Amino acid sequence: MKERCGKYQGEKYPGEKNPEFEVRTDLALEERESYPGDGGEISGVSLREWHEEKSAVKLTEVKILDERGQRAMGKPCGTYLTLEADQLARKDEDYHAEVAGELAKHIRQLAGQLMERESKNAEGLPGEASDLRQVSILVVGLGNSFVTPDALGPKVISHLEVTRHLNQQYGEDFCRKRRLPVLSGLVPGVMAQTGMETAEILKGVIHETGPDLLIVIDALAARSIRRLGTTIQLTDTGIHPGSGVGNHRHRLTRESLGVPVLAIGVPTVVGAAAIVHDTVNTMIQALAGSMATKGMGEFVRDMEPDEQYDLIRELLEPEFGRLYVTPPNIDEMVEQLSFTISEGIHQAVF
């Protein structure tokens, strides 16, 4: 019998690896890649990959179907869609426009599925895919606008063309008559700035403004340097404790906030220990390939990945603390990405 998805409570899933020995990543794609084979054989997880020739974007859809998948991936049930665009970190307006168009298509698709599910839950009947111009959408930019790697969300909001105030100014049906979305934006800040949890702020705003859908933007942590600024993840599971650069402590989900949540994230940092871990793997290959150092290379290679990573952290953290690394051009990267994501949202809802 197929196991049903349980509610994620922000703690380890039964059988999940100890996070003390894991290379930190917020990307479901990287969790899938940590398994041998092509990842399609993971119990409770489905995988689909394809390329968009026009935009040269690689897409990977990871669906966690049940509790077996939750335990294997360490993430809640739902759809995780990843767009990989190698040139995204470069300043190329035409390329960013193509990626924004691709992003818009998948925002419409995932958001439509969320609204369809919401309609079905409310009426007990199958819902129809929603026109996003007919629903009220709150876009939330998570993060600290004064810390560049964590400023992606606030910068997206700064580029957003909000429309909700038009209904307040010209009548409640102003946007509907002109087939405009009722779009609002919010930057809740971080607890050190406000003294409040993001979830507390959002509950109050949702109660007062009554959006039908939340789109939450966040900066993520990756396992691989090559994914910094070149990968966009969309998920219909919302935001969960421990995710994002800010390591959120409370869930931002349909269950906790009362409205569907679509999350969009881009990795902007990678842990220093993860970089060293990759370097050690390269070193092992080099040692194993030389007759003089073959024994040493094989000894380290035969260690479990958790043991290797534990050794690296024991060496690094007493000296340097828990470090995260970000690219030298992070200011330009975050600015470009924030504009691309805001344009993707605009194309999806207008």
mmCIF file of C-alpha atoms in Angstrom:
data_model
loop_
_atom_site.group_PDB
_atom_site.id
_atom_site.type_symbol
_atom_site.label_atom_id
_atom_site.label_comp_id
_atom_site.label_asym_id
_atom_site.label_seq_id
_atom_site.Cartn_x
_atom_site.Cartn_y
_atom_site.Cartn_z
ATOM 1 C CA MET A 1 0.000 0.000 0.000
ATOM 2 C CA LYS A 2 1.301 3.431 -0.912
ATOM 3 C CA GLU A 3 2.267 5.567 2.085
ATOM 4 C CA ARG A 4 0.654 8.976 2.263
ATOM 5 C CA CYS A 5 2.619 12.164 2.747
ATOM 6 C CA GLY A 6 2.863 13.295 6.353
ATOM 7 C CA LYS A 7 2.989 16.920 7.470
ATOM 8 C CA TYR A 8 6.510 18.274 7.796
ATOM 9 C CA GLN A 9 7.100 19.616 11.306
ATOM 10 C CA GLY A 10 10.584 21.021 10.865
ATOM 11 C CA GLU A 11 12.312 18.026 12.454
ATOM 12 C CA LYS A 12 14.204 15.115 10.947
ATOM 13 C CA TYR A 13 12.221 12.527 9.074
ATOM 14 C CA PRO A 14 12.501 8.988 10.480
ATOM 15 C CA GLY A 15 15.610 7.435 8.979
ATOM 16 C CA GLU A 16 16.934 10.763 7.706
ATOM 17 C CA LYS A 17 20.680 11.248 7.915
ATOM 18 C CA ASN A 18 22.037 13.322 10.756
ATOM 19 C CA PRO A 19 22.329 16.877 9.363
ATOM 20 C CA GLU A 20 25.587 17.314 11.296
ATOM 21 C CA PHE A 21 27.203 15.080 8.673
ATOM 22 C CA GLU A 22 25.499 16.409 5.570
ATOM 23 C CA VAL A 23 26.690 18.863 2.961
ATOM 24 C CA ARG A 24 24.095 21.621 3.202
ATOM 25 C CA THR A 25 21.794 22.139 0.199
ATOM 26 C CA ASP A 26 18.298 23.546 -0.301
ATOM 27 C CA LEU A 27 17.989 22.084 -3.802
ATOM 28 C CA ALA A 28 15.971 18.886 -4.267
ATOM 29 C CA LEU A 29 17.974 18.352 -7.463
ATOM 30 C CA GLU A 30 21.229 18.089 -5.491
ATOM 31 C CA GLU A 31 19.648 15.719 -2.966
ATOM 32 C CA ARG A 32 18.614 13.506 -5.887
ATOM 33 C CA GLU A 33 22.140 13.669 -7.343
ATOM 34 C CA SER A 34 23.630 12.418 -4.066
ATOM 35 C CA TYR A 35 22.185 8.974 -4.811
ATOM 36 C CA PRO A 36 23.884 6.472 -7.139
ATOM 37 C CA GLY A 37 22.405 5.920 -10.571
ATOM 38 C CA ASP A 38 20.196 8.439 -12.366
ATOM 39 C CA GLY A 39 18.008 9.036 -9.313
ATOM 40 C CA GLY A 40 14.923 7.568 -10.941
ATOM 41 C CA GLU A 41 15.126 4.437 -8.805
ATOM 42 C CA ILE A 42 14.631 6.213 -5.442
ATOM 43 C CA SER A 43 11.540 4.784 -3.780
ATOM 44 C CA GLY A 44 8.734 7.326 -3.491
ATOM 45 C CA VAL A 45 10.405 9.807 -5.865
ATOM 46 C CA SER A 46 9.719 10.425 -9.558
ATOM 47 C CA LEU A 47 12.160 12.154 -11.871
ATOM 48 C CA ARG A 48 11.833 13.874 -15.244
ATOM 49 C CA GLU A 49 14.489 15.808 -17.176
ATOM 50 C CA TRP A 50 14.293 17.734 -20.437
ATOM 51 C CA HIS A 51 15.875 20.645 -22.327
ATOM 52 C CA GLU A 52 14.283 23.742 -23.809
ATOM 53 C CA GLU A 53 16.202 24.363 -27.030
ATOM 54 C CA LYS A 54 15.091 27.969 -27.520
ATOM 55 C CA SER A 55 16.283 29.183 -24.132
ATOM 56 C CA ALA A 56 19.020 26.543 -23.628
ATOM 57 C CA VAL A 57 17.538 25.800 -20.207
ATOM 58 C CA LYS A 58 17.763 22.353 -18.638
ATOM 59 C CA LEU A 59 14.713 21.465 -16.535
ATOM 60 C CA THR A 60 14.514 18.794 -13.862
ATOM 61 C CA GLU A 61 11.278 17.907 -12.112
ATOM 62 C CA VAL A 62 11.613 15.969 -8.859
ATOM 63 C CA LYS A 63 8.327 14.832 -7.315
ATOM 64 C CA ILE A 64 8.322 13.448 -3.785
ATOM 65 C CA LEU A 65 5.274 11.215 -3.720
ATOM 66 C CA ASP A 66 5.024 9.677 -0.266
ATOM 67 C CA GLU A 67 6.721 9.200 3.095
ATOM 68 C CA ARG A 68 9.351 6.902 1.616
ATOM 69 C CA GLY A 69 10.391 9.732 -0.667
ATOM 70 C CA GLN A 70 10.322 12.177 2.243
ATOM 71 C CA ARG A 71 12.691 9.996 4.253
ATOM 72 C CA ALA A 72 15.033 9.465 1.313
ATOM 73 C CA MET A 73 15.195 13.119 0.253
ATOM 74 C CA GLY A 74 14.815 14.811 3.627
ATOM 75 C CA LYS A 75 12.190 17.123 2.112
ATOM 76 C CA PRO A 76 8.378 17.252 2.252
ATOM 77 C CA CYS A 77 6.100 15.819 -0.425
ATOM 78 C CA GLY A 78 5.520 17.989 -3.458
ATOM 79 C CA THR A 79 6.928 19.128 -6.790
ATOM 80 C CA TYR A 80 10.426 20.621 -7.100
ATOM 81 C CA LEU A 81 11.131 22.081 -10.533
ATOM 82 C CA THR A 82 14.672 23.252 -11.260
ATOM 83 C CA LEU A 83 15.731 25.499 -14.149
ATOM 84 C CA GLU A 84 19.458 25.331 -14.893
ATOM 85 C CA ALA A 85 20.836 28.089 -17.114
ATOM 86 C CA ASP A 86 24.632 28.237 -17.245
ATOM 87 C CA GLN A 87 24.743 31.770 -18.669
ATOM 88 C CA LEU A 88 22.370 33.203 -16.073
ATOM 89 C CA ALA A 89 25.229 34.673 -14.013
ATOM 90 C CA ARG A 90 26.338 36.767 -17.006
ATOM 91 C CA LYS A 91 25.004 40.141 -18.046
ATOM 92 C CA ASP A 92 23.065 39.235 -21.180
ATOM 93 C CA GLU A 93 19.639 40.888 -21.390
ATOM 94 C CA ASP A 94 18.388 38.734 -24.261
ATOM 95 C CA TYR A 95 19.311 35.528 -22.460
ATOM 96 C CA HIS A 96 17.747 36.717 -19.199
ATOM 97 C CA ALA A 97 14.576 37.595 -21.127
ATOM 98 C CA GLU A 98 14.403 34.039 -22.497
ATOM 99 C CA VAL A 99 14.872 32.576 -19.008
ATOM 100 C CA ALA A 100 12.204 34.946 -17.636
ATOM 101 C CA GLY A 101 9.787 33.651 -20.278
ATOM 102 C CA GLU A 102 10.580 30.052 -19.351
ATOM 103 C CA LEU A 103 10.189 30.853 -15.666
ATOM 104 C CA ALA A 104 6.817 32.541 -16.327
ATOM 105 C CA LYS A 105 5.511 29.433 -18.059
ATOM 106 C CA HIS A 106 6.298 27.224 -15.088
ATOM 107 C CA ILE A 107 5.051 29.742 -12.517
ATOM 108 C CA ARG A 108 1.708 29.712 -14.342
ATOM 109 C CA GLN A 109 1.708 25.923 -14.417
ATOM 110 C CA LEU A 110 2.578 25.332 -10.743
ATOM 111 C CA ALA A 111 0.443 28.217 -9.466
ATOM 112 C CA GLY A 112 -2.467 27.007 -11.582
ATOM 113 C CA GLN A 113 -2.136 23.530 -10.090
ATOM 114 C CA LEU A 114 -2.068 24.997 -6.578
ATOM 115 C CA MET A 115 -5.221 27.046 -7.226
ATOM 116 C CA GLU A 116 -6.919 24.046 -8.846
ATOM 117 C CA ARG A 117 -6.115 21.981 -5.761
ATOM 118 C CA GLU A 118 -7.428 24.768 -3.538
ATOM 119 C CA SER A 119 -10.684 24.900 -5.483
ATOM 120 C CA LYS A 120 -11.071 21.130 -5.217
ATOM 121 C CA ASN A 121 -10.430 21.200 -1.467
ATOM 122 C CA ALA A 122 -12.958 23.994 -0.950
ATOM 123 C CA GLU A 123 -15.769 22.545 -3.052
ATOM 124 C CA GLY A 124 -14.993 18.839 -2.953
ATOM 125 C CA LEU A 125 -14.977 18.860 -6.760
ATOM 126 C CA PRO A 126 -12.194 18.912 -9.354
ATOM 127 C CA GLY A 127 -11.171 22.526 -9.958
ATOM 128 C CA GLU A 128 -10.175 24.197 -13.191
ATOM 129 C CA ALA A 129 -6.768 25.718 -13.838
ATOM 130 C CA SER A 130 -6.972 29.311 -12.642
ATOM 131 C CA ASP A 131 -6.287 32.435 -14.673
ATOM 132 C CA LEU A 132 -3.754 34.209 -12.448
ATOM 133 C CA ARG A 133 -5.195 37.552 -13.542
ATOM 134 C CA GLN A 134 -8.396 36.681 -11.681
ATOM 135 C CA VAL A 135 -6.803 35.934 -8.291
ATOM 136 C CA SER A 136 -5.206 38.080 -5.595
ATOM 137 C CA ILE A 137 -1.475 37.360 -5.270
ATOM 138 C CA LEU A 138 0.894 38.435 -2.495
ATOM 139 C CA VAL A 139 4.595 38.250 -3.434
ATOM 140 C CA VAL A 140 6.888 38.042 -0.397
ATOM 141 C CA GLY A 141 10.595 38.832 -0.569
ATOM 142 C CA LEU A 142 12.353 36.975 2.244
ATOM 143 C CA GLY A 143 15.783 37.962 3.473
ATOM 144 C CA ASN A 144 17.908 40.821 4.742
ATOM 145 C CA SER A 145 18.211 43.622 2.215
ATOM 146 C CA PHE A 146 21.478 44.771 3.890
ATOM 147 C CA VAL A 147 23.222 41.409 3.350
ATOM 148 C CA THR A 148 23.793 41.005 -0.379
ATOM 149 C CA PRO A 149 23.657 37.176 -0.661
ATOM 150 C CA ASP A 150 20.374 37.261 1.294
ATOM 151 C CA ALA A 151 18.892 40.274 -0.526
ATOM 152 C CA LEU A 152 17.384 38.467 -3.528
ATOM 153 C CA GLY A 153 13.809 38.495 -2.193
ATOM 154 C CA PRO A 154 13.723 42.192 -1.230
ATOM 155 C CA LYS A 155 15.265 43.174 -4.581
ATOM 156 C CA VAL A 156 12.623 41.203 -6.509
ATOM 157 C CA ILE A 157 9.925 43.157 -4.668
ATOM 158 C CA SER A 158 11.660 46.438 -5.580
ATOM 159 C CA HIS A 159 11.175 45.575 -9.285
ATOM 160 C CA LEU A 160 7.581 44.379 -8.890
ATOM 161 C CA GLU A 161 4.679 46.236 -10.562
ATOM 162 C CA VAL A 162 2.045 46.063 -7.823
ATOM 163 C CA THR A 163 -1.627 46.701 -8.668
ATOM 164 C CA ARG A 164 -3.665 46.025 -5.520
ATOM 165 C CA HIS A 165 -3.711 49.724 -4.613
ATOM 166 C CA LEU A 166 -5.594 50.460 -7.865
ATOM 167 C CA ASN A 167 -8.586 48.560 -6.510
ATOM 168 C CA GLN A 168 -8.386 50.599 -3.320
ATOM 169 C CA GLN A 169 -8.209 53.844 -5.270
ATOM 170 C CA TYR A 170 -10.614 53.294 -8.191
ATOM 171 C CA GLY A 171 -13.013 50.602 -6.963
ATOM 172 C CA GLU A 172 -12.874 46.919 -6.087
ATOM 173 C CA ASP A 173 -13.463 45.709 -9.661
ATOM 174 C CA PHE A 174 -10.945 48.046 -11.342
ATOM 175 C CA CYS A 175 -8.338 45.313 -11.935
ATOM 176 C CA ARG A 176 -10.901 42.665 -12.886
ATOM 177 C CA LYS A 177 -12.498 44.853 -15.569
ATOM 178 C CA ARG A 178 -9.074 45.515 -17.094
ATOM 179 C CA ARG A 179 -7.954 41.892 -16.694
ATOM 180 C CA LEU A 180 -5.123 42.896 -14.373
ATOM 181 C CA PRO A 181 -3.898 40.725 -11.498
ATOM 182 C CA VAL A 182 -4.442 41.976 -7.972
ATOM 183 C CA LEU A 183 -0.755 41.961 -7.112
ATOM 184 C CA SER A 184 0.819 43.138 -3.863
ATOM 185 C CA GLY A 185 4.347 42.857 -2.462
ATOM 186 C CA LEU A 186 5.877 42.635 0.997
ATOM 187 C CA VAL A 187 9.394 42.596 2.463
ATOM 188 C CA PRO A 188 8.912 41.372 6.050
ATOM 189 C CA GLY A 189 12.598 41.731 6.954
ATOM 190 C CA VAL A 190 14.336 39.435 9.404
ATOM 191 C CA MET A 191 13.775 38.877 13.113
ATOM 192 C CA ALA A 192 16.859 40.889 14.107
ATOM 193 C CA GLN A 193 15.306 43.924 12.376
ATOM 194 C CA THR A 194 11.670 43.539 13.419
ATOM 195 C CA GLY A 195 11.629 41.415 16.564
ATOM 196 C CA MET A 196 8.944 39.299 14.885
ATOM 197 C CA GLU A 197 8.951 35.989 13.077
ATOM 198 C CA THR A 198 8.198 36.209 9.351
ATOM 199 C CA ALA A 199 5.303 33.787 9.812
ATOM 200 C CA GLU A 200 3.747 36.096 12.422
ATOM 201 C CA ILE A 201 3.941 39.091 10.078
ATOM 202 C CA LEU A 202 2.500 37.151 7.149
ATOM 203 C CA LYS A 203 -0.421 35.809 9.168
ATOM 204 C CA GLY A 204 -1.413 39.365 10.040
ATOM 205 C CA VAL A 205 -1.070 40.618 6.459
ATOM 206 C CA ILE A 206 -2.983 37.636 5.062
ATOM 207 C CA HIS A 207 -5.773 38.197 7.567
ATOM 208 C CA GLU A 208 -6.113 41.853 6.536
ATOM 209 C CA THR A 209 -5.615 41.588 2.754
ATOM 210 C CA GLY A 210 -6.983 38.105 1.961
ATOM 211 C CA PRO A 211 -4.702 36.961 -0.901
ATOM 212 C CA ASP A 212 -5.580 33.769 -2.790
ATOM 213 C CA LEU A 213 -1.946 32.810 -3.388
ATOM 214 C CA LEU A 214 1.502 33.576 -1.948
ATOM 215 C CA ILE A 215 4.634 33.624 -4.100
ATOM 216 C CA VAL A 216 7.655 33.590 -1.775
ATOM 217 C CA ILE A 217 11.152 34.500 -3.018
ATOM 218 C CA ASP A 218 14.234 33.363 -1.101
ATOM 219 C CA ALA A 219 18.007 33.009 -1.435
ATOM 220 C CA LEU A 220 19.176 29.399 -1.017
ATOM 221 C CA ALA A 221 22.317 27.453 -0.137
ATOM 222 C CA ALA A 222 23.748 24.996 -2.676
ATOM 223 C CA ARG A 223 26.142 22.084 -2.484
ATOM 224 C CA SER A 224 27.927 22.863 -5.761
ATOM 225 C CA ILE A 225 29.694 26.103 -6.670
ATOM 226 C CA ARG A 226 28.588 25.822 -10.297
ATOM 227 C CA ARG A 227 24.933 26.246 -9.266
ATOM 228 C CA LEU A 228 25.426 29.640 -7.635
ATOM 229 C CA GLY A 229 23.364 32.155 -9.572
ATOM 230 C CA THR A 230 22.665 29.708 -12.408
ATOM 231 C CA THR A 231 19.805 27.656 -10.924
ATOM 232 C CA ILE A 232 16.209 28.591 -10.096
ATOM 233 C CA GLN A 233 14.056 26.231 -8.030
ATOM 234 C CA LEU A 234 10.249 26.382 -7.947
ATOM 235 C CA THR A 235 8.305 24.317 -5.467
ATOM 236 C CA ASP A 236 4.700 24.030 -4.341
ATOM 237 C CA THR A 237 5.718 22.974 -0.808
ATOM 238 C CA GLY A 238 6.419 26.467 0.546
ATOM 239 C CA ILE A 239 9.315 27.330 2.882
ATOM 240 C CA HIS A 240 10.415 25.013 5.694
ATOM 241 C CA PRO A 241 12.614 25.385 8.795
ATOM 242 C CA GLY A 242 16.344 25.336 8.143
ATOM 243 C CA SER A 243 16.007 26.314 4.469
ATOM 244 C CA GLY A 244 17.294 29.462 2.806
ATOM 245 C CA VAL A 245 20.305 31.618 3.614
ATOM 246 C CA GLY A 246 18.390 32.985 6.618
ATOM 247 C CA ASN A 247 17.672 29.473 8.006
ATOM 248 C CA HIS A 248 13.983 30.094 8.675
ATOM 249 C CA ARG A 249 12.655 28.784 11.973
ATOM 250 C CA HIS A 250 8.957 28.604 11.099
ATOM 251 C CA ARG A 251 7.071 27.053 8.197
ATOM 252 C CA LEU A 252 5.550 29.209 5.483
ATOM 253 C CA THR A 253 3.111 26.708 3.977
ATOM 254 C CA ARG A 254 -0.542 26.182 3.133
ATOM 255 C CA GLU A 255 -1.017 24.446 6.490
ATOM 256 C CA SER A 256 0.550 27.246 8.559
ATOM 257 C CA LEU A 257 -0.711 30.313 6.642
ATOM 258 C CA GLY A 258 -4.058 29.149 5.245
ATOM 259 C CA VAL A 259 -3.309 29.965 1.590
ATOM 260 C CA PRO A 260 -1.317 28.095 -1.096
ATOM 261 C CA VAL A 261 2.396 28.966 -1.202
ATOM 262 C CA LEU A 262 4.626 28.819 -4.297
ATOM 263 C CA ALA A 263 8.322 29.225 -3.443
ATOM 264 C CA ILE A 264 11.001 30.478 -5.834
ATOM 265 C CA GLY A 265 14.639 30.249 -4.793
ATOM 266 C CA VAL A 266 18.106 30.802 -6.217
ATOM 267 C CA PRO A 267 21.287 29.535 -4.511
ATOM 268 C CA THR A 268 23.629 32.416 -3.682
ATOM 269 C CA VAL A 269 25.945 30.731 -1.149
ATOM 270 C CA VAL A 270 27.733 27.413 -0.723
ATOM 271 C CA GLY A 271 29.246 26.086 2.491
ATOM 272 C CA ALA A 272 33.038 26.276 2.758
ATOM 273 C CA ALA A 273 33.103 22.669 3.975
ATOM 274 C CA ALA A 274 31.246 21.616 0.810
ATOM 275 C CA ILE A 275 33.941 23.280 -1.321
ATOM 276 C CA VAL A 276 36.669 21.477 0.589
ATOM 277 C CA HIS A 277 34.697 18.227 0.312
ATOM 278 C CA ASP A 278 34.655 18.581 -3.491
ATOM 279 C CA THR A 279 38.364 19.441 -3.426
ATOM 280 C CA VAL A 280 39.129 16.349 -1.319
ATOM 281 C CA ASN A 281 37.280 14.149 -3.805
ATOM 282 C CA THR A 282 39.468 15.540 -6.585
ATOM 283 C CA MET A 283 42.565 15.027 -4.418
ATOM 284 C CA ILE A 284 41.543 11.414 -3.714
ATOM 285 C CA GLN A 285 41.366 10.684 -7.420
ATOM 286 C CA ALA A 286 44.807 12.208 -7.918
ATOM 287 C CA LEU A 287 46.317 10.257 -4.987
ATOM 288 C CA ALA A 288 44.740 6.974 -6.100
ATOM 289 C CA GLY A 289 46.109 7.503 -9.600
ATOM 290 C CA SER A 290 49.739 7.662 -8.424
ATOM 291 C CA MET A 291 51.606 4.525 -7.368
ATOM 292 C CA ALA A 292 53.464 6.464 -4.646
ATOM 293 C CA THR A 293 50.274 7.702 -2.946
ATOM 294 C CA LYS A 294 47.801 5.017 -4.043
ATOM 295 C CA GLY A 295 47.366 3.584 -0.528
ATOM 296 C CA MET A 296 46.603 6.982 1.005
ATOM 297 C CA GLY A 297 44.093 7.820 -1.738
ATOM 298 C CA GLU A 298 42.332 4.468 -1.348
ATOM 299 C CA PHE A 299 42.176 4.883 2.459
ATOM 300 C CA VAL A 300 40.385 8.243 2.218
ATOM 301 C CA ARG A 301 38.235 7.065 -0.698
ATOM 302 C CA ASP A 302 37.011 4.049 1.319
ATOM 303 C CA MET A 303 35.703 6.307 4.087
ATOM 304 C CA GLU A 304 31.945 6.915 4.098
ATOM 305 C CA PRO A 305 30.949 10.323 2.664
ATOM 306 C CA ASP A 306 29.647 11.323 6.098
ATOM 307 C CA GLU A 307 33.002 10.394 7.639
ATOM 308 C CA GLN A 308 34.879 12.427 5.039
ATOM 309 C CA TYR A 309 32.687 15.445 5.617
ATOM 310 C CA ASP A 310 32.913 15.028 9.414
ATOM 311 C CA LEU A 311 36.714 14.991 9.169
ATOM 312 C CA ILE A 312 36.704 18.152 7.046
ATOM 313 C CA ARG A 313 34.413 19.991 9.458
ATOM 314 C CA GLU A 314 36.523 18.923 12.459
ATOM 315 C CA LEU A 315 39.539 20.450 10.745
ATOM 316 C CA LEU A 316 37.859 23.607 9.427
ATOM 317 C CA GLU A 317 35.342 24.794 11.991
ATOM 318 C CA PRO A 318 37.605 25.157 15.068
ATOM 319 C CA GLU A 319 39.786 27.466 12.984
ATOM 320 C CA PHE A 320 37.275 29.346 10.854
ATOM 321 C CA GLY A 321 33.778 28.688 12.225
ATOM 322 C CA ARG A 322 30.859 27.685 9.983
ATOM 323 C CA LEU A 323 31.657 29.595 6.802
ATOM 324 C CA TYR A 324 29.557 30.193 3.699
ATOM 325 C CA VAL A 325 31.111 31.334 0.450
ATOM 326 C CA THR A 326 29.554 33.596 -2.177
ATOM 327 C CA PRO A 327 30.878 34.723 -5.602
ATOM 328 C CA PRO A 328 32.888 37.991 -5.871
ATOM 329 C CA ASN A 329 30.290 39.451 -8.278
ATOM 330 C CA ILE A 330 27.363 38.713 -5.954
ATOM 331 C CA ASP A 331 26.047 42.315 -6.114
ATOM 332 C CA GLU A 332 25.667 42.221 -9.881
ATOM 333 C CA MET A 333 24.396 38.632 -9.821
ATOM 334 C CA VAL A 334 21.624 39.334 -7.304
ATOM 335 C CA GLU A 335 20.552 42.467 -9.175
ATOM 336 C CA GLN A 336 20.306 40.605 -12.496
ATOM 337 C CA LEU A 337 18.528 37.617 -11.000
ATOM 338 C CA SER A 338 16.055 39.771 -9.095
ATOM 339 C CA PHE A 339 15.069 41.518 -12.320
ATOM 340 C CA THR A 340 14.759 38.191 -14.192
ATOM 341 C CA ILE A 341 12.538 36.694 -11.485
ATOM 342 C CA SER A 342 10.350 39.808 -11.284
ATOM 343 C CA GLU A 343 9.925 39.736 -15.068
ATOM 344 C CA GLY A 344 9.018 36.046 -14.876
ATOM 345 C CA ILE A 345 6.327 36.877 -12.318
ATOM 346 C CA HIS A 346 5.056 39.779 -14.460
ATOM 347 C CA GLN A 347 4.765 37.598 -17.558
ATOM 348 C CA ALA A 348 3.047 34.858 -15.556
ATOM 349 C CA VAL A 349 0.329 37.059 -14.041
ATOM 350 C CA PHE A 350 -0.216 39.991 -16.437
#
